Amino acid sequence: MSTAQIEITGLSKRFSADAPLVLEDVNLRVRPGEFVALLGASGCGKSTLLNLIAGLEEPSSGTIASPKAAFMFQDASLFPWLSAQANVELALQLRGASKTDRRSEAARLLELVHLSDAAHKRPHELSGGMRQRVALARSLAQNRDVLLMDEPFAALDAITRDLLHDELQRVWRETGRTIVFITHNVREAVRLGQRVLLMSSRPGRVVAEWAAEKQDPVALTAEITTELRKEIRRHAA
Amino acid sequence: MQHESTLTKAESPSRPPAQLRPEDDRALEKGLDNLQQETRVQSSWKSSITKALLPVAALVAVIYVWQMYVWIVRPRPDQLPGPLDVFGTLGTLWQSGEAVETVLTSLQRGVVGFIIAVVIATPLGLVLAQSRILRGAFGPLISGLQVLPSVAWVPAAVIWFGLSDATIYFVVLMGAIPSITNGLIAGVDHVPDQHRRVGHVLGASRWELATRIVLPAALPSYVSGLKQGWAFSWRSLMAAEIIATGGTLGFGLGALLDQGRQFSSMSTVIAAILLILFIGIVVELLIFGPLERRLLRRRGLLTGGSR
């Protein structure tokens, strides 16, 4: 068995002592350089799981072993007073990069997401898709092995999303990051992930797993959709 | 042709959508970028001239009505002089050097008082914004002081400091500090939580979080606090100058007002009011207006502004 980059064992989470369990006995191993898509209906605690991995929240029980991770949110969350380039440079600065390195590195990262022309624009001047690409460049600027993505393309239109899928896959191949990608969109999970994990809701648990590579995406999408619907129907009563 | 494309589509149903060659992809992306970006509407020079001319036209109209009233109703000149008389008085004040002296005296006090207020209020606001306990204890007091007309401090200040510049500055500070402090607190309060989360994820230390993220995010609110603080210092200054005259005090615009009253010279009184108004407008137009607009425009928060 290869070494795991992220190792989660017996993880449970509740937000207060009398609150219901959000996550129950989650076990997860992610190999270095792996692209894992975490799929679940709304309210299944998948964002909580990601926040726990990122260290934004503390587990109630169980352990998480993960290196410090870069994070990408559903909204780009760029700082509106900084240009695209300065947003990326700030991440580099907080990482401790020297001033001369910051400029060239930010330019390189913006080129990687095809945004060199927009480097000096401010977030409000960019489209939603462009903002997410700046956010991607910014999270790459952190230079961390693990990249956590919390439904980063959910708010985008279909054409832009398709394009960003291609772009993310390209960036993933070029940078060799370990990516945990959260989504409630089955097609997106199958399209992006090497491995697709299905989470149950209330409490959240990993209930099924598929290897998505070298599979017929249409058939796999249909299969996973059936499982997801079954999972959601359990809550009908 | 059409048949062919439907066929290819039907033949490969399992292929993921939009698998294009990289250069096609790049062009698609560029096209989308260009289509989806906000197209900036350049305001024409014509509309900006109209915008600048509107207040001038209003001013001319007011002076015209005033002059007509004086010509038709003929009020006593010591009750309401006409605009021409007032402009005459302004001319005399200008020639004697009194206009420049009073304006400079008051403006210097206003600016110095305002700067001291900023130096005191900024750290005060930062501390109160950070500490929940201090905030709970002193927040209501500061909000209360913001409502209290600072002219109420004049008698106390005269007793403490006599007729000196210290009296004037004390009143100005009591007027300006609460506004600036509250502006900064409100700004820090309204920094979206998401900004802080991003800062945390990016690995910012507490100090970096405060200086690189919270303060820049709070800047627009801080600047509007500064603007209000200036307005309060200017008002407080005038009130203090009218009441506290003589002694070692220099001769400011408020003193000019008071002198006009004592000599029953209505044209001097109106001239002094016009000078006070003029300074207020100039500071707003030259300093705070552009500063605020620039800040908001850079953040995309200026929506079709009317100013």
XYZ file of C-alpha atoms in Angstrom:
544
model
C 0.000 0.000 0.000
C 1.430 3.366 -1.000
C 1.848 6.135 1.526
C -1.154 8.362 2.008
C -0.991 12.124 1.726
C -4.221 12.588 3.612
C -5.272 9.987 6.123
C -8.543 10.259 7.986
C -9.567 7.633 10.516
C -12.752 7.340 12.531
C -13.568 11.017 12.080
C -16.774 12.325 13.654
C -17.984 15.863 13.992
C -20.807 17.579 15.818
C -20.960 21.323 16.275
C -22.050 21.225 19.903
C -22.587 18.557 22.528
C -26.343 18.228 21.945
C -26.263 18.855 18.183
C -26.723 15.909 15.793
C -23.727 14.258 14.213
C -22.654 15.944 11.004
C -19.981 13.392 10.143
C -19.810 9.875 11.519
C -16.853 7.535 11.360
C -15.369 8.879 8.133
C -12.328 6.957 6.912
C -10.400 8.216 3.938
C -6.965 7.779 2.405
C -5.794 9.996 -0.407
C -2.580 9.122 -2.233
C -0.086 11.833 -3.264
C -1.034 13.339 -6.610
C -4.471 11.789 -6.569
C -7.609 13.601 -7.725
C -10.513 12.589 -5.493
C -14.048 13.800 -6.125
C -16.241 13.825 -3.056
C -19.884 13.626 -4.046
C -22.944 14.160 -1.911
C -26.321 15.817 -1.675
C -26.682 19.179 0.013
C -26.237 19.020 3.764
C -24.199 15.827 3.793
C -21.355 17.514 5.621
C -18.939 17.457 2.711
C -17.973 21.101 3.210
C -17.472 20.393 6.900
C -15.184 17.519 6.004
C -13.129 19.814 3.796
C -12.952 22.493 6.500
C -11.737 19.834 8.914
C -9.002 18.744 6.530
C -7.999 22.389 6.079
C -7.854 22.879 9.847
C -10.586 25.525 9.790
C -12.524 23.391 12.262
C -11.624 20.842 14.925
C -12.821 17.224 14.828
C -15.033 15.942 17.648
C -13.325 12.560 17.503
C -11.010 10.653 15.200
C -7.813 11.812 13.556
C -6.839 13.706 10.438
C -3.327 13.612 9.094
C -2.860 16.092 6.294
C -0.151 18.547 5.337
C -1.206 22.198 5.264
C -3.557 22.581 2.356
C -4.508 25.268 -0.129
C -8.219 25.987 -0.309
C -10.547 27.157 -3.038
C -14.033 28.333 -2.115
C -17.297 28.316 -4.029
C -17.060 32.051 -4.542
C -13.661 33.239 -5.653
C -13.254 35.276 -2.431
C -10.712 37.583 -4.009
C -9.857 40.757 -2.169
C -11.696 43.526 -4.037
C -9.080 46.206 -3.351
C -6.311 44.245 -5.076
C -5.772 43.551 -8.767
C -5.720 39.939 -9.991
C -1.939 39.964 -9.891
C -1.815 41.546 -6.431
C -4.242 38.946 -5.099
C -1.878 36.207 -6.222
C 1.129 38.158 -4.949
C -0.453 38.509 -1.520
C -0.693 34.718 -1.232
C 2.982 34.505 -2.195
C 3.891 37.165 0.338
C 2.009 35.421 3.139
C 3.915 32.297 2.185
C 7.138 34.253 2.655
C 8.299 34.639 -0.941
C 10.725 37.478 -1.635
C 9.538 40.569 -3.428
C 11.309 39.866 -6.707
C 10.118 36.262 -6.767
C 6.557 37.340 -6.077
C 6.204 39.355 -9.250
C 7.562 36.746 -11.631
C 5.841 33.859 -9.860
C 2.463 35.626 -9.900
C 2.891 36.364 -13.598
C 3.750 32.713 -14.258
C 0.696 31.483 -12.347
C -1.629 33.885 -14.129
C -0.205 32.659 -17.428
C -0.922 29.108 -16.270
C -4.621 29.967 -15.955
C -4.480 32.028 -19.165
C -5.075 35.348 -17.486
C -1.921 37.305 -18.291
C -3.971 39.947 -20.098
C -6.167 40.536 -17.078
C -3.363 40.745 -14.512
C -3.999 44.374 -13.681
C -7.762 44.222 -13.564
C -9.646 44.255 -10.318
C -11.996 41.433 -9.350
C -15.155 43.415 -10.128
C -13.947 43.893 -13.685
C -13.592 40.138 -14.250
C -16.241 37.569 -15.134
C -17.158 34.837 -12.652
C -15.083 32.274 -14.509
C -12.064 34.564 -14.633
C -12.366 35.259 -10.921
C -12.333 31.524 -10.209
C -9.220 31.159 -12.351
C -7.519 33.911 -10.352
C -8.584 32.054 -7.206
C -7.066 28.884 -8.665
C -3.827 30.724 -9.404
C -3.880 32.097 -5.879
C -4.332 28.674 -4.310
C -1.511 27.326 -6.463
C 0.617 30.235 -5.250
C 0.488 28.752 -1.772
C 2.665 25.979 -3.139
C 1.113 23.281 -1.013
C 0.878 19.690 -2.071
C -2.801 19.424 -1.256
C -5.507 21.530 -2.887
C -8.988 21.402 -1.376
C -11.812 22.648 -3.569
C -15.288 23.354 -2.205
C -17.685 23.347 -5.192
C -15.570 25.969 -6.911
C -17.488 25.908 -10.181
C -21.036 25.498 -8.858
C -22.018 29.104 -9.481
C -20.748 29.234 -13.066
C -22.661 28.745 -16.304
C -22.319 25.421 -18.134
C -19.944 26.550 -20.893
C -17.578 28.214 -18.483
C -17.712 25.223 -16.173
C -16.806 22.792 -18.970
C -13.880 24.970 -19.860
C -12.684 25.208 -16.285
C -12.884 21.418 -15.977
C -10.430 21.126 -18.847
C -8.305 23.832 -17.317
C -8.252 22.254 -13.877
C -7.300 18.869 -15.314
C -4.477 20.462 -17.266
C -3.246 22.350 -14.185
C -3.500 19.194 -12.102
C -1.383 17.246 -14.601
C 1.160 20.054 -14.880
C 1.521 20.637 -11.142
C 1.004 17.151 -9.698
C -1.116 18.411 -6.820
C -3.247 16.183 -4.640
C -6.785 17.433 -5.098
C -9.906 16.788 -3.050
C -12.820 18.232 -4.986
C -16.285 18.572 -3.505
C -19.362 18.658 -5.683
C -23.026 17.692 -5.763
C -22.846 17.251 -9.530
C -22.356 13.604 -10.556
C -21.152 14.411 -14.048
C -18.581 16.838 -12.672
C -17.328 14.234 -10.202
C -16.973 11.583 -12.913
C -15.411 14.046 -15.347
C -12.725 15.203 -12.906
C -12.030 12.557 -10.300
C -9.772 9.539 -10.569
C -11.795 8.255 -7.703
C -15.364 9.239 -6.848
C -16.556 8.919 -3.261
C -20.241 9.073 -2.428
C -21.244 10.505 0.931
C -24.477 9.800 2.765
C -26.369 12.578 4.481
C -27.111 13.163 8.181
C -24.783 11.917 9.386
C -22.238 12.161 6.604
C -20.321 8.986 5.889
C -18.459 7.647 2.886
C -20.808 4.939 1.595
C -19.513 4.027 -1.849
C -16.473 4.436 -4.008
C -15.757 4.147 -7.750
C -12.574 4.276 -9.782
C -13.537 6.695 -12.529
C -10.520 6.331 -14.785
C -10.766 4.048 -17.804
C -14.488 3.734 -17.348
C -17.252 4.733 -19.672
C -18.258 8.086 -18.138
C -21.869 7.922 -19.308
C -22.501 4.497 -17.785
C -20.649 5.431 -14.611
C -22.553 8.689 -14.297
C -25.827 6.777 -14.600
C -24.743 4.258 -12.001
C -23.592 6.839 -9.489
C -26.693 8.964 -10.053
C -28.854 5.942 -9.183
C -26.903 5.434 -5.980
C -27.077 9.114 -5.058
C -30.835 9.154 -5.622
C -31.232 6.059 -3.529
C -29.276 7.789 -0.802
C -31.449 10.893 -0.991
C -34.683 8.829 -1.065
C -33.758 7.295 2.272
C -34.543 10.691 3.761
C -38.045 10.820 2.286
C -39.652 9.323 5.350
C -22.668 17.989 -43.972
C -25.272 18.055 -41.298
C -25.625 14.283 -41.507
C -21.965 13.831 -40.939
C -21.883 15.891 -37.775
C -24.915 14.116 -36.302
C -23.247 10.835 -37.109
C -19.993 11.688 -35.363
C -21.967 12.816 -32.386
C -23.968 9.590 -32.312
C -20.902 7.458 -32.763
C -19.155 8.641 -29.654
C -21.763 9.088 -26.984
C -19.365 8.204 -24.244
C -16.928 11.003 -24.904
C -17.023 13.788 -22.374
C -18.398 17.014 -23.816
C -16.321 19.773 -25.370
C -13.084 17.898 -25.841
C -11.452 20.370 -28.147
C -7.949 20.891 -29.369
C -5.965 23.062 -26.935
C -5.789 26.042 -29.281
C -9.559 25.904 -29.844
C -9.985 25.759 -26.112
C -7.816 28.777 -25.657
C -9.808 30.764 -28.189
C -13.078 29.630 -26.634
C -11.826 30.761 -23.265
C -10.667 34.116 -24.589
C -14.012 34.629 -26.298
C -15.915 33.845 -23.115
C -13.669 36.141 -21.111
C -14.341 38.971 -23.500
C -18.076 38.312 -23.622
C -18.561 38.011 -19.905
C -16.508 40.903 -18.683
C -18.189 44.060 -17.600
C -18.041 46.547 -20.440
C -17.157 49.865 -18.982
C -19.351 52.759 -19.978
C -17.238 55.832 -20.539
C -19.125 58.867 -19.346
C -18.934 61.470 -22.092
C -17.363 64.867 -21.510
C -20.756 66.332 -22.314
C -22.439 64.693 -19.347
C -19.608 65.562 -16.974
C -19.820 69.226 -18.016
C -23.576 69.165 -17.415
C -22.923 67.642 -14.016
C -20.445 70.391 -13.157
C -22.693 73.150 -14.471
C -25.833 72.137 -12.546
C -24.695 73.403 -9.122
C -23.347 76.578 -10.699
C -26.736 77.190 -12.308
C -28.446 76.596 -8.965
C -26.113 79.103 -7.299
C -26.837 81.725 -9.957
C -30.575 81.119 -9.519
C -30.377 81.568 -5.726
C -28.422 84.828 -6.064
C -30.882 86.052 -8.680
C -33.904 85.363 -6.450
C -32.125 87.012 -3.517
C -31.336 90.140 -5.549
C -34.889 90.317 -6.933
C -36.275 90.033 -3.393
C -34.055 92.873 -2.222
C -35.057 95.052 -5.197
C -38.778 94.371 -4.920
C -39.412 94.052 -1.159
C -36.654 96.477 -0.119
C -35.880 95.032 3.349
C -33.767 97.156 5.703
C -30.110 96.718 4.659
C -29.125 96.000 8.272
C -31.636 93.112 8.203
C -30.957 91.687 4.760
C -28.396 93.276 2.462
C -28.410 92.410 -1.227
C -25.854 90.092 -2.816
C -24.016 93.053 -4.301
C -23.503 94.593 -0.825
C -22.250 91.266 0.493
C -19.842 90.856 -2.417
C -18.686 94.413 -1.733
C -17.973 93.504 1.901
C -16.139 90.371 0.752
C -14.041 92.585 -1.545
C -13.193 94.916 1.341
C -12.315 91.967 3.596
C -10.130 90.584 0.837
C -8.323 93.901 0.254
C -7.686 94.514 3.944
C -6.226 91.026 4.194
C -8.805 90.111 6.829
C -10.459 87.453 4.659
C -7.196 85.617 4.098
C -6.176 85.971 7.743
C -9.416 84.648 9.180
C -9.647 81.808 6.671
C -6.044 80.772 7.295
C -6.429 80.989 11.066
C -9.553 78.846 11.085
C -8.329 76.438 8.449
C -5.069 75.917 10.304
C -6.933 75.191 13.540
C -9.351 72.913 11.734
C -6.599 70.948 10.011
C -4.352 70.673 13.076
C -7.309 69.686 15.269
C -8.440 67.156 12.689
C -4.992 65.592 12.417
C -4.720 65.280 16.209
C -8.205 63.720 16.212
C -7.131 61.173 13.579
C -3.993 60.323 15.542
C -6.040 59.700 18.697
C -9.148 58.139 17.163
C -7.444 55.601 14.892
C -5.688 53.508 17.548
C -8.719 53.974 19.796
C -11.010 52.584 17.085
C -8.652 49.681 16.399
C -8.469 48.706 20.051
C -12.237 48.941 20.491
C -12.859 46.951 17.303
C -10.595 44.155 18.496
C -11.632 43.869 22.136
C -15.161 42.719 22.835
C -14.983 43.771 26.480
C -13.670 47.296 25.910
C -16.149 47.648 23.098
C -19.045 46.679 25.344
C -17.834 49.086 28.006
C -16.980 52.145 25.931
C -18.938 51.662 22.703
C -22.188 53.248 23.956
C -20.244 56.162 25.455
C -18.522 56.880 22.152
C -21.792 56.635 20.235
C -23.335 58.988 22.779
C -20.492 61.472 22.392
C -21.053 61.387 18.653
C -24.593 62.674 19.194
C -23.630 65.249 21.841
C -23.152 68.661 20.178
C -19.522 69.421 20.928
C -20.365 73.092 21.517
C -21.651 71.845 24.884
C -17.986 71.440 25.860
C -17.178 75.136 25.317
C -18.028 76.400 28.836
C -16.078 73.554 30.441
C -13.150 74.110 28.112
C -13.088 77.852 28.868
C -13.008 77.114 32.609
C -10.229 74.533 32.188
C -8.056 76.176 29.569
C -9.090 79.845 29.582
C -9.307 81.787 26.342
C -6.502 79.940 24.582
C -6.056 77.734 21.553
C -6.284 74.725 23.882
C -9.976 75.510 24.400
C -10.611 75.551 20.670
C -8.693 72.334 20.054
C -10.402 70.561 22.917
C -13.829 71.295 21.457
C -12.713 70.275 17.976
C -11.327 66.976 19.271
C -14.493 66.179 21.181
C -16.394 66.754 17.952
C -14.213 64.716 15.619
C -12.870 61.783 17.615
C -16.151 59.874 18.148
C -17.037 60.001 14.442
C -13.662 58.754 13.292
C -13.573 56.045 15.960
C -17.059 54.825 15.099
C -16.323 54.839 11.370
C -13.327 52.602 11.928
C -15.212 50.246 14.272
C -18.079 49.923 11.794
C -15.587 49.256 9.017
C -13.861 46.457 10.924
C -17.241 45.014 11.945
C -18.392 44.797 8.356
C -15.352 43.004 7.013
C -16.874 39.797 5.614
C -15.985 36.678 7.589
C -14.974 35.070 4.331
C -12.063 37.542 4.004
C -10.754 36.372 7.360
C -11.190 32.711 6.420
C -9.249 33.269 3.219
C -6.542 35.037 5.193
C -6.388 32.076 7.552
C -6.179 29.583 4.681
C -3.437 31.671 3.062
C -1.474 31.353 6.286
C -1.669 34.948 7.533
C -0.489 35.616 11.066
C -2.661 37.726 13.381
C -0.683 40.841 12.528
C -0.781 40.109 8.791
C -4.493 39.436 8.996
C -5.021 42.840 10.618
C -2.736 44.887 8.368
C -3.081 43.141 5.016
C -6.724 42.096 5.101
C -8.906 43.657 7.805
C -7.612 47.234 7.519
C -7.742 47.474 3.727
C -11.212 45.947 3.802
C -12.341 48.508 6.385
C -10.815 51.451 4.528
C -13.956 52.832 2.803
C -15.832 52.975 6.092
C -12.804 54.544 7.786
C -12.643 57.227 5.105
C -16.319 58.064 5.478
C -15.695 58.306 9.219
C -12.835 60.709 8.465
C -15.107 62.747 6.249
C -17.740 62.994 8.945
C -15.018 63.701 11.500
C -13.810 66.632 9.412
C -17.367 67.996 9.133
C -17.748 67.740 12.907
C -14.410 69.420 13.574
C -15.244 72.256 11.225
C -18.642 72.815 12.865
C -17.235 72.541 16.370
C -14.481 74.946 15.445
C -16.940 77.588 14.268
C -19.081 77.192 17.395
C -16.023 77.482 19.613
C -14.680 80.505 17.745
C -17.974 82.374 18.051
C -18.222 81.804 21.791
C -14.575 81.934 22.800
C -13.131 85.208 21.510
C -10.476 87.559 22.761
C -7.669 86.502 25.084
C -4.638 85.106 23.299
C -6.892 83.705 20.578
C -6.188 84.454 16.949
C -8.912 85.940 14.784
C -10.785 83.210 12.920
C -13.938 83.003 10.839
C -16.108 82.454 13.903
C -14.680 85.589 15.498
C -15.423 87.461 12.261
C -19.039 86.304 12.520
C -19.236 87.491 16.100
C -17.666 90.815 15.197
C -20.257 91.296 12.453
C -23.006 90.703 15.013
C -21.495 93.185 17.502
C -21.181 95.893 14.822
C -24.661 95.036 13.519
C -23.064 94.553 10.120
C -25.307 92.024 8.427
C -23.208 92.032 5.265
C -20.142 90.992 7.302
C -22.162 88.201 8.926
C -23.347 86.857 5.570
C -19.875 87.265 4.082
C -18.422 85.213 6.946
C -21.095 82.524 6.488
C -20.246 82.372 2.773
C -16.548 81.984 3.570
C -17.250 79.156 6.054
C -19.504 77.441 3.531
C -16.934 77.920 0.793
C -14.153 76.239 2.795
C -16.454 73.323 3.616
C -17.352 72.809 -0.033
C -13.756 73.147 -1.213
C -12.482 70.531 1.258
C -15.268 68.124 0.240
C -14.729 68.692 -3.488
C -10.946 68.601 -3.446
C -10.180 66.004 -0.776
C -12.882 63.725 0.569
C -15.071 63.476 -2.531
C -12.285 62.296 -4.875
C -10.739 60.080 -2.188
C -14.026 58.297 -1.489
C -14.921 57.967 -5.160
C -11.527 56.555 -6.006
C -11.727 53.975 -3.218
C -15.200 52.855 -4.185
C -14.521 52.785 -7.905
C -11.450 50.600 -7.434
C -13.608 48.109 -5.582
C -16.442 48.268 -8.074
C -18.788 49.723 -5.471
C -19.561 52.969 -7.253
C -22.878 52.461 -9.010
C -23.671 55.178 -11.520
C -22.801 57.842 -8.944
C -24.615 61.139 -9.216
C -21.745 63.162 -7.826
